[in-house]
Amino acid sequence: MKIADGEDGLSFTLDNGMQVVVTDETELGIDGPTAARKEEQLFEPTYRVGNLIGGFTEDTSTDPVTAALIYTNWNFEDPIR
């Protein structure tokens, strides 16, 4: 999904209206024996409007939801590292 609002860089609203908070407990990137090194993964240091986000939460009943894992956070048109 795409980020529609991400003012503080640590929480964001997806284009479907879901508000998401990233905490110190949120896992970032992909791990495992075949995963690319973290610095090669499509992951930016902040969450900003236009980024594509891949991840999941274990509880969608809260508002905002807390991200359990973010696999991808990338802006293909204007990437930053």
Short mmCIF file of C-alpha atoms in Angstrom, two decimals:
data_model
loop_
_atom_site.label_atom_id
_atom_site.label_comp_id
_atom_site.label_asym_id
_atom_site.label_seq_id
_atom_site.Cartn_x
_atom_site.Cartn_y
_atom_site.Cartn_z
CA MET A 1 0.00 0.00 0.00
CA LYS A 2 1.06 3.59 -0.40
CA ILE A 3 1.51 6.09 2.39
CA ALA A 4 -0.96 8.95 2.21
CA ASP A 5 0.33 10.80 5.29
CA GLY A 6 3.57 10.38 7.23
CA GLU A 7 4.39 13.68 8.92
CA ASP A 8 6.45 12.46 11.89
CA GLY A 9 8.37 9.74 10.01
CA LEU A 10 7.47 7.09 12.62
CA SER A 11 3.77 6.68 12.05
CA PHE A 12 1.74 6.92 8.89
CA THR A 13 -1.68 6.65 7.31
CA LEU A 14 -2.08 4.25 4.39
CA ASP A 15 -4.02 5.23 1.31
CA ASN A 16 -6.89 3.02 2.58
CA GLY A 17 -7.15 5.21 5.73
CA MET A 18 -5.53 2.76 8.17
CA GLN A 19 -3.29 4.51 10.69
CA VAL A 20 -0.09 2.63 11.54
CA VAL A 21 2.46 3.24 14.32
CA VAL A 22 6.03 1.91 14.18
CA THR A 23 7.55 1.23 17.62
CA ASP A 24 10.86 -0.03 18.99
CA GLU A 25 9.24 -3.49 18.95
CA THR A 26 8.54 -3.39 15.19
CA GLU A 27 10.89 -5.65 13.22
CA LEU A 28 12.36 -4.02 10.11
CA GLY A 29 13.49 -5.70 6.88
CA ILE A 30 13.70 -9.34 5.90
CA ASP A 31 15.81 -11.88 7.78
CA GLY A 32 16.90 -15.39 6.93
CA PRO A 33 19.67 -17.27 5.16
CA THR A 34 18.61 -16.19 1.65
CA ALA A 35 17.67 -12.57 2.46
CA ALA A 36 19.69 -9.74 0.97
CA ARG A 37 21.87 -7.76 3.36
CA LYS A 38 19.87 -5.08 5.21
CA GLU A 39 21.64 -2.23 3.36
CA GLU A 40 20.60 -3.77 0.01
CA GLN A 41 16.92 -4.14 0.90
CA LEU A 42 14.32 -1.62 -0.29
CA PHE A 43 14.06 0.21 2.99
CA GLU A 44 14.23 3.93 3.78
CA PRO A 45 14.95 5.40 7.23
CA THR A 46 11.61 7.29 7.44
CA TYR A 47 8.02 6.79 6.34
CA ARG A 48 6.90 9.49 3.92
CA VAL A 49 4.10 10.20 1.47
CA GLY A 50 4.47 8.15 -1.72
CA ASN A 51 6.44 5.26 -0.20
CA LEU A 52 5.28 1.72 -0.85
CA ILE A 53 4.95 -0.25 2.39
CA GLY A 54 4.89 -4.01 2.85
CA GLY A 55 4.40 -5.46 6.32
CA PHE A 56 1.88 -6.79 8.79
CA THR A 57 0.24 -6.32 12.16
CA GLU A 58 -1.12 -8.98 14.46
CA ASP A 59 -4.14 -6.93 15.60
CA THR A 60 -6.16 -4.87 13.14
CA SER A 61 -8.86 -4.01 15.71
CA THR A 62 -6.91 -1.15 17.29
CA ASP A 63 -6.78 2.41 15.99
CA PRO A 64 -4.05 3.11 15.20
CA VAL A 65 -2.62 -0.35 14.54
CA THR A 66 0.93 -1.17 15.65
CA ALA A 67 3.17 -2.61 12.94
CA ALA A 68 4.66 -5.98 13.92
CA LEU A 69 6.98 -6.14 10.91
CA ILE A 70 7.79 -3.85 7.99
CA TYR A 71 9.31 -5.74 5.03
CA THR A 72 9.60 -2.84 2.62
CA ASN A 73 9.47 0.96 2.87
CA TRP A 74 10.54 2.43 -0.46
CA ASN A 75 9.80 5.26 -2.85
CA PHE A 76 10.68 4.14 -6.38
CA GLU A 77 10.26 7.64 -7.83
CA ASP A 78 12.42 9.48 -5.25
CA PRO A 79 14.38 6.97 -3.10
CA ILE A 80 16.58 7.92 -0.15
CA ARG A 81 18.89 5.74 1.91
#
